[in-house]
mmCIF file of C-alpha atoms in Angstrom:
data_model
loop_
_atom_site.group_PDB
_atom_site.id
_atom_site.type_symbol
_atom_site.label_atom_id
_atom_site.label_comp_id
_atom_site.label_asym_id
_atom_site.label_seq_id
_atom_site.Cartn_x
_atom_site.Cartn_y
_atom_site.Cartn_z
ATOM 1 C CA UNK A 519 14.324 -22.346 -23.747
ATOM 2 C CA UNK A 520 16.861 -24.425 -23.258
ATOM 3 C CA UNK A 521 17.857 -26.344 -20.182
ATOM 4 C CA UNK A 522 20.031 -24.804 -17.415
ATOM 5 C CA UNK A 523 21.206 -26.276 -14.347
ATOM 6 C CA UNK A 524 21.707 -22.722 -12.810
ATOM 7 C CA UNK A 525 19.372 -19.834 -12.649
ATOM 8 C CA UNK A 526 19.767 -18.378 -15.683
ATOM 9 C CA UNK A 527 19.706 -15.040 -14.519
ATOM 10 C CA UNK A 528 22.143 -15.317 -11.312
ATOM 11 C CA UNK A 529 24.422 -12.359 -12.188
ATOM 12 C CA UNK A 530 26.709 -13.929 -9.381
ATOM 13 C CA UNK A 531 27.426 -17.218 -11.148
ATOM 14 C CA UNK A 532 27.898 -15.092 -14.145
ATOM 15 C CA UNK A 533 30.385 -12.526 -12.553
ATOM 16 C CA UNK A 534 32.227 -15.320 -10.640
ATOM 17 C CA UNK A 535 32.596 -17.261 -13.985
ATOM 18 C CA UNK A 536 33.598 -13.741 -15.547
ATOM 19 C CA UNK A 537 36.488 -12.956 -13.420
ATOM 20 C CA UNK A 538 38.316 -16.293 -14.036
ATOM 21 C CA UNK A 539 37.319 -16.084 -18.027
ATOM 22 C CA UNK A 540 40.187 -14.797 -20.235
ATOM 23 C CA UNK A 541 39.124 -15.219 -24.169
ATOM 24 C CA UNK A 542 35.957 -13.530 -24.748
ATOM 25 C CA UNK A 543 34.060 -12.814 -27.526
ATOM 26 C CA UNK A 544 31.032 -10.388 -27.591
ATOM 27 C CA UNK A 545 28.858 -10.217 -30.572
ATOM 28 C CA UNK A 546 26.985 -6.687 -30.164
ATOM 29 C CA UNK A 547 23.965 -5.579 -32.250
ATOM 30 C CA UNK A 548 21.044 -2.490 -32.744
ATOM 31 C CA UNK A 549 20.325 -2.979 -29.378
ATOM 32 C CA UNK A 550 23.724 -2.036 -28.135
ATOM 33 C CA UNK A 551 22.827 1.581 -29.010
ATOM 34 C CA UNK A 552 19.256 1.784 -28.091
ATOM 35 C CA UNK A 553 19.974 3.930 -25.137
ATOM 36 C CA UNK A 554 21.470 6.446 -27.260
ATOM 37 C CA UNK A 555 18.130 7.026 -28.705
ATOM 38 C CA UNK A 556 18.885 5.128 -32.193
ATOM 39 C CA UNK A 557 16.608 3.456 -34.030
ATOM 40 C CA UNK A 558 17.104 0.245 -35.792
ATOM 41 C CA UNK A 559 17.541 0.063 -39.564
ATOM 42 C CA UNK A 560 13.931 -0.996 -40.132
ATOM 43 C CA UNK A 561 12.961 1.445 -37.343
ATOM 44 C CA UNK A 562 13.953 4.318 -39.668
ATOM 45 C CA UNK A 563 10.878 7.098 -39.523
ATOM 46 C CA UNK A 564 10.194 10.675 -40.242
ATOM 47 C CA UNK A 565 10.205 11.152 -43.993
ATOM 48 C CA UNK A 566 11.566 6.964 -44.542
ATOM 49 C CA UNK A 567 8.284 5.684 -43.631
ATOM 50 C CA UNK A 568 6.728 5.398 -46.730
ATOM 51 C CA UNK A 569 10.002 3.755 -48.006
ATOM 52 C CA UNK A 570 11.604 0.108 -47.449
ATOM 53 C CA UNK A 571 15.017 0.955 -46.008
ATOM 54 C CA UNK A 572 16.297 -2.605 -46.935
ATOM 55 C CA UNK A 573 14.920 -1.744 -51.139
ATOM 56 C CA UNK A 574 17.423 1.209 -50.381
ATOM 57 C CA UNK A 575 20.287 -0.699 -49.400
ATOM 58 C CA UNK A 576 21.502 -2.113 -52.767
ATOM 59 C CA UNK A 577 23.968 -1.381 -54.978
ATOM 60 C CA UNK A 578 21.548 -1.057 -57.840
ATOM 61 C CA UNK A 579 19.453 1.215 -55.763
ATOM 62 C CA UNK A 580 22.397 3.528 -55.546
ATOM 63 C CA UNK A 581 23.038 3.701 -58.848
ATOM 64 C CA UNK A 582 19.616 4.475 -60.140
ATOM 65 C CA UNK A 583 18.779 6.764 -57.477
ATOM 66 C CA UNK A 584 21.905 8.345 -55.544
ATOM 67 C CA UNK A 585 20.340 11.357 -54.346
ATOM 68 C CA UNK A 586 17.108 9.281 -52.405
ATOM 69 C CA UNK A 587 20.210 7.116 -50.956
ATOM 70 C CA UNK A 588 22.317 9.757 -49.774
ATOM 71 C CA UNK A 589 19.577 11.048 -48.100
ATOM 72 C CA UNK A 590 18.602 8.506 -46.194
ATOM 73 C CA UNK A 591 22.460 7.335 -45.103
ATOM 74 C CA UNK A 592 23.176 11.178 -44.562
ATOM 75 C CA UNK A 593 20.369 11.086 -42.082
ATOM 76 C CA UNK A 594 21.026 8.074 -40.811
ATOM 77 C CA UNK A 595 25.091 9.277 -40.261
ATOM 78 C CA UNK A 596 23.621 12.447 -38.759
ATOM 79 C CA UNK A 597 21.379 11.061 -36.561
ATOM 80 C CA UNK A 598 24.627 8.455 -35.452
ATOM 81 C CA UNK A 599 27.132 11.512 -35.146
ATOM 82 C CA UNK A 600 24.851 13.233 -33.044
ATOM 83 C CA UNK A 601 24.232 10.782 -30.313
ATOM 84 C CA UNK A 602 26.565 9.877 -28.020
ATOM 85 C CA UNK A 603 28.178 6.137 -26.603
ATOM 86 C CA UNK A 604 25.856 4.655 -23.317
ATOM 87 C CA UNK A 605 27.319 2.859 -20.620
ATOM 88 C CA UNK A 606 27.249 -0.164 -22.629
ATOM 89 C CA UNK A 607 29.913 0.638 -25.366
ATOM 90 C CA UNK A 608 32.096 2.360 -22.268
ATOM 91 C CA UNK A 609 31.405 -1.033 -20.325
ATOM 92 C CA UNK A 610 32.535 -2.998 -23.341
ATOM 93 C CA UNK A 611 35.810 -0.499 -24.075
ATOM 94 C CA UNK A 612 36.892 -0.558 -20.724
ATOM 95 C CA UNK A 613 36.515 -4.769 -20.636
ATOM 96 C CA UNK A 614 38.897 -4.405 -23.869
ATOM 97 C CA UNK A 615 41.117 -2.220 -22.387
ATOM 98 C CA UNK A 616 41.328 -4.393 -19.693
ATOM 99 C CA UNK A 617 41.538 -7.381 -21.248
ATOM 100 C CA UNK A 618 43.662 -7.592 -24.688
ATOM 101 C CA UNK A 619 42.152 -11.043 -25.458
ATOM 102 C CA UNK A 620 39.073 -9.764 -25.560
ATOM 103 C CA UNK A 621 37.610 -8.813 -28.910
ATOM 104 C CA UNK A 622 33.787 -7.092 -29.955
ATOM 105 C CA UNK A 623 32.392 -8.588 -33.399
ATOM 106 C CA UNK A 624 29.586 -5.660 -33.996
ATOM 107 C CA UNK A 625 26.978 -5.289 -36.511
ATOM 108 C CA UNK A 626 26.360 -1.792 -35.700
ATOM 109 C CA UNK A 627 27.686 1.200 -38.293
ATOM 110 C CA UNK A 628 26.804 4.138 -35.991
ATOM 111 C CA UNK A 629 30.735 4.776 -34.577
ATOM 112 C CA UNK A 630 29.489 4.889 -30.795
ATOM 113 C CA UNK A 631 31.752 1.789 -29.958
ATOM 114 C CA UNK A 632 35.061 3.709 -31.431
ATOM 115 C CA UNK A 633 34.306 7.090 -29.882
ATOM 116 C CA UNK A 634 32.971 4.896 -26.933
ATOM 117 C CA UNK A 635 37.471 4.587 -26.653
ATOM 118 C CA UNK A 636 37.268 0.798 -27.578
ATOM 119 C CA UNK A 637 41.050 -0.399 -28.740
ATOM 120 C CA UNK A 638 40.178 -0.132 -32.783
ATOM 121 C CA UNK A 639 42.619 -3.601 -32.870
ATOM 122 C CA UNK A 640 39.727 -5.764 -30.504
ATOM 123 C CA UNK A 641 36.665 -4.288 -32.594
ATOM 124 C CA UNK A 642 35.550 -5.578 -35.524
ATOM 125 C CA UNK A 643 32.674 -4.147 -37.739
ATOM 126 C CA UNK A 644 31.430 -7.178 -39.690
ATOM 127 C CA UNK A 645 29.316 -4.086 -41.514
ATOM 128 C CA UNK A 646 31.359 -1.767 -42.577
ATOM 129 C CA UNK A 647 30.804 2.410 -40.902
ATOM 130 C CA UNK A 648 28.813 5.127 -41.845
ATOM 131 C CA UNK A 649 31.885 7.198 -41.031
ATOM 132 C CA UNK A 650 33.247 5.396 -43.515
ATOM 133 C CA UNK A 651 32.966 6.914 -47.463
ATOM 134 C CA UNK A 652 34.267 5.133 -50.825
ATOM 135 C CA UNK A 653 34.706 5.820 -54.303
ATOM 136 C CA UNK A 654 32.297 4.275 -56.774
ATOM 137 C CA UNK A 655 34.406 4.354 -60.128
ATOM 138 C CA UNK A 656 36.205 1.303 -60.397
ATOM 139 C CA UNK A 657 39.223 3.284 -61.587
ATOM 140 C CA UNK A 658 39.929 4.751 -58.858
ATOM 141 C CA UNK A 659 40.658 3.790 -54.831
ATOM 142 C CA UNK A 660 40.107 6.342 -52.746
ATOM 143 C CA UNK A 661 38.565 5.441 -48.951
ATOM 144 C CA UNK A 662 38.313 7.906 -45.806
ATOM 145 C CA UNK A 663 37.663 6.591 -42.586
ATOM 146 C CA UNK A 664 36.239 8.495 -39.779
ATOM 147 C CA UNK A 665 34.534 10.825 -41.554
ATOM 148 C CA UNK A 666 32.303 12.442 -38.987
ATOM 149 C CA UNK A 667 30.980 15.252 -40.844
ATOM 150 C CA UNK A 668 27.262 16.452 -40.565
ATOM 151 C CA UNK A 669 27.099 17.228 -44.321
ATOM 152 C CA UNK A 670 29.453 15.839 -47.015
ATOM 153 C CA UNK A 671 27.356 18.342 -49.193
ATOM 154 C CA UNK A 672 25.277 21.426 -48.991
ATOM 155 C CA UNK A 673 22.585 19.610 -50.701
ATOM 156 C CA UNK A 674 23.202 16.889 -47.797
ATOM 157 C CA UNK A 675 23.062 19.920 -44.843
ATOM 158 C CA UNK A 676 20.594 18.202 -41.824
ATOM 159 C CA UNK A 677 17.096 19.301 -42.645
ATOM 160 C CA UNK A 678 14.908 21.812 -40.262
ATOM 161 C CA UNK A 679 12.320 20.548 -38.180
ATOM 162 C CA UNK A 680 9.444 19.425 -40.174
ATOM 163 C CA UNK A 681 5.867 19.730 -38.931
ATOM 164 C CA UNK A 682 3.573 16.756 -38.750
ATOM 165 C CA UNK A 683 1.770 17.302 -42.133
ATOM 166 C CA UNK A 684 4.948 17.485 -44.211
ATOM 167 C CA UNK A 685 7.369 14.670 -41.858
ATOM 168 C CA UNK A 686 6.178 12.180 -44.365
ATOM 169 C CA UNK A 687 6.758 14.584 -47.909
ATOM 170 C CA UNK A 688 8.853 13.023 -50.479
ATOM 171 C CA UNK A 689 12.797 13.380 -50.171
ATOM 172 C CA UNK A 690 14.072 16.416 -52.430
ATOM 173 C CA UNK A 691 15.480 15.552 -56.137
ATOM 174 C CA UNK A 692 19.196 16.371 -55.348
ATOM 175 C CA UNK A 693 21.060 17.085 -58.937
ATOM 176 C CA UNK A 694 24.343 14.319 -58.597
ATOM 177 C CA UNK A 695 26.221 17.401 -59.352
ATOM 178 C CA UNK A 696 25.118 18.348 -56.177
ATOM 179 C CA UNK A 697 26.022 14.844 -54.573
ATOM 180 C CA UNK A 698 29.414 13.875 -52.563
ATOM 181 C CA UNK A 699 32.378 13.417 -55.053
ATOM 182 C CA UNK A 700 35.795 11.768 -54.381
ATOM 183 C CA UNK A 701 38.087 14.551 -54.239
ATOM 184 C CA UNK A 702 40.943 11.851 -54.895
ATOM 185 C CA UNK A 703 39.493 11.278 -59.041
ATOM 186 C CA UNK A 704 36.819 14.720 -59.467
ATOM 187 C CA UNK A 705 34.347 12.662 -61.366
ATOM 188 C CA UNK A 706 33.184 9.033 -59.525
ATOM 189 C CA UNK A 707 30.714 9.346 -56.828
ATOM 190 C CA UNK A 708 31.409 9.118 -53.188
ATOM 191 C CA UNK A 709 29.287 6.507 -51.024
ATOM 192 C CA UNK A 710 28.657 4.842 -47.596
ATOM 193 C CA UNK A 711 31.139 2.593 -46.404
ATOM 194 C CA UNK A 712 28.579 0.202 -45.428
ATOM 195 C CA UNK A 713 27.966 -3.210 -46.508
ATOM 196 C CA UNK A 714 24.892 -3.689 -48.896
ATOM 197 C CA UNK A 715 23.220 -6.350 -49.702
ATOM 198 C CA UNK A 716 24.845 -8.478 -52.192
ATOM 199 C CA UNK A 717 28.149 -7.318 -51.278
ATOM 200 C CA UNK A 718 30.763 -9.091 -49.575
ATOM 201 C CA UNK A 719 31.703 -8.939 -45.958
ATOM 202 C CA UNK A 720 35.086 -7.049 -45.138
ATOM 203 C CA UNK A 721 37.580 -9.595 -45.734
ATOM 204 C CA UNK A 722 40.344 -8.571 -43.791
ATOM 205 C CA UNK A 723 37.471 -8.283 -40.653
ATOM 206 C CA UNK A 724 36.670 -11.875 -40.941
ATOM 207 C CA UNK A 725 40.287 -12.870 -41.518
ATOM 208 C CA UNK A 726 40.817 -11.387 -38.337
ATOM 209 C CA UNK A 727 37.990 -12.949 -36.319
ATOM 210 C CA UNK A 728 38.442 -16.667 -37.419
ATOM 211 C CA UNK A 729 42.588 -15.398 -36.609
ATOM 212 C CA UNK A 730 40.958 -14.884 -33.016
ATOM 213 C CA UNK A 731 38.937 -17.728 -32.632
ATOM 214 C CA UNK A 732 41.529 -20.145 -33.943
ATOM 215 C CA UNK A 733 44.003 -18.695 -31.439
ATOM 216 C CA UNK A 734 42.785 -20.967 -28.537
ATOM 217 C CA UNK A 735 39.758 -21.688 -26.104
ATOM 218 C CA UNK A 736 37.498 -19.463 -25.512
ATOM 219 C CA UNK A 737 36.016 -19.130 -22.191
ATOM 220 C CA UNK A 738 33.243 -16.434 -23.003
ATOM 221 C CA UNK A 739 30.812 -15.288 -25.453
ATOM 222 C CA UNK A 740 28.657 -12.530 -24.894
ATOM 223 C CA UNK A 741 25.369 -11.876 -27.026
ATOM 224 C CA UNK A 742 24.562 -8.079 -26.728
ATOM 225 C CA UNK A 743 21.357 -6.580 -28.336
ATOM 226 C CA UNK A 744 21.220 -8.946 -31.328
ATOM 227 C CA UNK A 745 18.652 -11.575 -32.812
ATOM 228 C CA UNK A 746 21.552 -13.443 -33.581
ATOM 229 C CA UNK A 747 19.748 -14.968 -36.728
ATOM 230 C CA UNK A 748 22.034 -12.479 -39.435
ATOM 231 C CA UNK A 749 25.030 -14.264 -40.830
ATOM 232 C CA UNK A 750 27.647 -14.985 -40.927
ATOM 233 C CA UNK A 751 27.752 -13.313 -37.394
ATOM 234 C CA UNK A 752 25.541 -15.400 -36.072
ATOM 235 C CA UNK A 753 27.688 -18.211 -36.836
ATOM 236 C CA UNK A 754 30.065 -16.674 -33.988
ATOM 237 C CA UNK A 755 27.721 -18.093 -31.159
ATOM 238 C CA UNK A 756 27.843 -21.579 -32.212
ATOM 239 C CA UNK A 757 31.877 -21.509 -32.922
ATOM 240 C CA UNK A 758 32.536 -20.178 -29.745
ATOM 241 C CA UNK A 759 30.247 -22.827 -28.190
ATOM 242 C CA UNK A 760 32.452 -25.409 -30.061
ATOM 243 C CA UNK A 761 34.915 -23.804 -28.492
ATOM 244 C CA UNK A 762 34.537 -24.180 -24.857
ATOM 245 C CA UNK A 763 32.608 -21.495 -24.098
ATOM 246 C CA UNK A 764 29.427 -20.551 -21.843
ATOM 247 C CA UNK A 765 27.396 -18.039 -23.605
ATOM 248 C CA UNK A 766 25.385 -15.233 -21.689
ATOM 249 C CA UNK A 767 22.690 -13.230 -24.002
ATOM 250 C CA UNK A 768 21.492 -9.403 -22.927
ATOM 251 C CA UNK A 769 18.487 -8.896 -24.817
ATOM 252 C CA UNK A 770 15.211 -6.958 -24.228
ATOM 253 C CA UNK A 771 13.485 -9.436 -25.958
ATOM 254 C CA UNK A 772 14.368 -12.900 -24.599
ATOM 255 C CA UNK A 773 10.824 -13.553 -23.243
ATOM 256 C CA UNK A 774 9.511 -12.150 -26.469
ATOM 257 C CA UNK A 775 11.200 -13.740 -29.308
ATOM 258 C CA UNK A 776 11.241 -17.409 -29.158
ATOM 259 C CA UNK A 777 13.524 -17.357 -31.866
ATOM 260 C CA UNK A 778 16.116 -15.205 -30.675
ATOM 261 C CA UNK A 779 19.456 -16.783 -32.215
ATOM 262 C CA UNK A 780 22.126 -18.373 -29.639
ATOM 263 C CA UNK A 781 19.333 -18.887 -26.740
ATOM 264 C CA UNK A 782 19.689 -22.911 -27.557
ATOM 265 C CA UNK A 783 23.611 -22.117 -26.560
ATOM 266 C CA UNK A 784 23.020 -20.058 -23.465
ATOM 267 C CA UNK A 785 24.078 -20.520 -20.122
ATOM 268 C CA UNK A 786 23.268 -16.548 -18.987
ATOM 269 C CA UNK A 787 19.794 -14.740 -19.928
ATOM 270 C CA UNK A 788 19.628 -11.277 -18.574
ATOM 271 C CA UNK A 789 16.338 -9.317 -20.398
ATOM 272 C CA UNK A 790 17.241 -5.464 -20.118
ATOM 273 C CA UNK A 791 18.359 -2.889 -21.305
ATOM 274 C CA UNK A 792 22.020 -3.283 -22.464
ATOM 275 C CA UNK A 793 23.169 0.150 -21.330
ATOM 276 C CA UNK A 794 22.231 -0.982 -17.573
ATOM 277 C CA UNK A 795 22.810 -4.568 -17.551
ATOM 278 C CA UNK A 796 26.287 -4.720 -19.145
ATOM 279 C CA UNK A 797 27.926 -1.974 -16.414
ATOM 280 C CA UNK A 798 26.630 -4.494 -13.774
ATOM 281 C CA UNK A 799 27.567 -7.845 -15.032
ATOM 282 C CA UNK A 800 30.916 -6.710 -16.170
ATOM 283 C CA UNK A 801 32.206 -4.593 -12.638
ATOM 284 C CA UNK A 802 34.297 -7.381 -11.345
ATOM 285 C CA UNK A 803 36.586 -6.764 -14.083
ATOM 286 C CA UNK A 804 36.088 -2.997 -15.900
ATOM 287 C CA UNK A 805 35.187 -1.533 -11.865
ATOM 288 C CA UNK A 806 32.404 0.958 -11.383
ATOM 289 C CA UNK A 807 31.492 2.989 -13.912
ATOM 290 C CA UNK A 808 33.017 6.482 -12.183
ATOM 291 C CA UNK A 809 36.046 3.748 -12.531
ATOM 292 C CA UNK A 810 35.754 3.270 -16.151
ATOM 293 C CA UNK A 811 35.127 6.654 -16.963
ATOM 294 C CA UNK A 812 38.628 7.688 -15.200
ATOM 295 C CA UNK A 813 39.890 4.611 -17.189
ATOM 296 C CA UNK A 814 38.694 5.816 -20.191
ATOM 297 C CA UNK A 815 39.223 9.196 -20.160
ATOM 298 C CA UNK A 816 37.462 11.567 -22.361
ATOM 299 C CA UNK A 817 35.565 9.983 -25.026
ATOM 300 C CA UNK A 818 33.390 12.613 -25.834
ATOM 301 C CA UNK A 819 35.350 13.037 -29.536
ATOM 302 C CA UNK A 820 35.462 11.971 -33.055
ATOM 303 C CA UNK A 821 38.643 9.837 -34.356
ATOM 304 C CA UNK A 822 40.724 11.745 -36.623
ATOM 305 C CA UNK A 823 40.182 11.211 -40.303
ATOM 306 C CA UNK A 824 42.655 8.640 -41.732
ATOM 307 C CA UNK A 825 42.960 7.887 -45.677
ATOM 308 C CA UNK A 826 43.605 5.040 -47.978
ATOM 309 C CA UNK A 827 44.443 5.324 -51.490
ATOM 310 C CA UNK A 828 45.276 1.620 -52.168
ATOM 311 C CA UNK A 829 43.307 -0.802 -53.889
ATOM 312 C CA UNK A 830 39.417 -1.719 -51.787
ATOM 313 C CA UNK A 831 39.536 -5.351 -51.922
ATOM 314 C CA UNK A 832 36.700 -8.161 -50.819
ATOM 315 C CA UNK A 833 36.862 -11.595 -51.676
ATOM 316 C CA UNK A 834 33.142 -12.794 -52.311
ATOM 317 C CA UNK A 835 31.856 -16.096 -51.578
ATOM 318 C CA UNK A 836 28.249 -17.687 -50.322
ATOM 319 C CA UNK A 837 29.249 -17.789 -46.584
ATOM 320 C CA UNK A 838 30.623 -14.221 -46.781
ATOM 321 C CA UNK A 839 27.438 -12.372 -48.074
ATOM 322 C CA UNK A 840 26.539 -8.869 -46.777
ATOM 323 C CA UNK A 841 22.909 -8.476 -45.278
ATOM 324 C CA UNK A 842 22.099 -5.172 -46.028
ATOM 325 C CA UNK A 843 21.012 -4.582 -42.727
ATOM 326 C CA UNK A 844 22.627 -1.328 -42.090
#
């Protein structure tokens, strides 16, 4: 641990320093949307735990077995689309709303933070979206964002309750007939809009973030249910630090994980559940949360679907590499 003059987890020195802080920064992970009963990537169970999620989440792997991916992102989407944004992605919308130099970097691909209300201009998804889906053929361009269907396919449709001797059977053989095509081309295959391993980060996502963090000091970076150790992301921390600011982590496991990225930076170390700590620490700006709800308003809804039929461009480069994680 590193050393700190003040306690560490003095929630008043923290909101004092908050409500005179006007760049922030928050870079959000899996623990974000614990509280809305998701389970990490490697926490994937059911039927995907005699499988490696990360073997699964390669380009190769999609090509010579689409139907075991789909499977596992359509349950993975499903499982996303049917939970619902926790007090932590409202408490981190409404800080957005109410600040517009505020921006979330987050590594999550569930969509809780959008339909959570958070300004789509201060959020960026270093990962990509599972409500995102893309054309594979290379002739063609189509993209759809905020796709929030349960089933892009029949074959796809959410599976009944299994019983505890067949949770673990093998996934079914889906024909790719049977498998999500663009509807832009007929004939290339549709697929997550996530990044995979191998692939490059969003380049227009990381344009904008270094935009941000160019722009000026920055007063505040907050570390929200990450390990901090992926990168690039993890990079954030450390720039920000360079940048004049104090870092507070929210983490469950700060006590437990001596290796938890951005704890050599911090200034702030609240263990807890994100969902409970981040309403608190954050009232002197966003209000209670009956205050940011009214803010808010109903966020209980899907985006609408939006399309692209340009050219999907990344620029690839060593620094820039996707992790797979999601």
């Amino acid at each position: 641990m590193p050393f700190i003059e003040h306690d560490p987890t003095d929630m008043n020195s923290f909101k004092a320093y908050l409500k005179q802080s006007k760049r922030i920064l928050a870079l959000c992970g899996a623990g974000l949307s614990a509280s809305s009963g998701l389970a990490t990537f490697r926490g994937a169970g059911g039927l995907w735990k005699t499988h490696d999620a990360m073997s699964l989440a390669t380009p190769n792997a999609f090509v010579k077995d689409p139907s075991l991916v789909w499977q596992f992102y359509s349950a993975r989407r499903q499982a996303a689309f049917s939970a619902k944004p926790n007090p932590a992605h409202l408490a981190l919308a409404a800080l957005a709303v109410k600040n517009s130099d505020f921006i979330t970097v987050t590594q999550n691909v569930d969509g809780l933070s959008p339909r959570a209300g958070h300004p789509p201009l201060q959020l960026q998804p270093v990962h990509g979206s599972l409500s995102t889906i893309k054309c594979t053929s290379v002739f063609c361009n189509y993209i759809q964002y905020d796709n929030y269907d349960m089933a892009l396919t029949p074959a796809l449709a959410p599976a009944p309750e299994r019983s505890s001797n067949d949770a673990e059977a093998a996934p079914a053989n889906i024909p790719v007939s049977d498998l999500p095509h663009c509807p832009k081309c007929t004939t290339g295959l549709l697929r997550p809009g996530v990044v995979w391993f191998g692939e490059s980060l969003p380049a227009h996502v990381l344009s904008e973030i270094d935009e941000w963090m160019e722009d000026g000091p920055i007063e505040l970076c907050l570390v929200i249910g990450t390990t901090g150790m992926v990168w690039p992301a993890a990079g954030y921390i450390g720039q920000c630090k360079e940048k004049g600011a104090r870092v507070a982590i929210i983490n469950m496991e700060i006590d437990d994980d001596p290796m938890l990225g951005g704890v050599e930076y911090a200034d702030w170390l609240f263990k807890g559940d994100c969902a409970q700590i981040l309403p608190q620490i954050l009232e002197p700006v966003i209000g209670t949360m009956d205050q940011v709800k009214e803010l808010l308003g109903d966020t209980d809804h899907f985006p609408a679907p939006t399309f692209q039929g340009g050219p999907f461009t990344e620029t690839t480069s060593k620094e820039s590499q996707g992790t797979g994680y999601y």
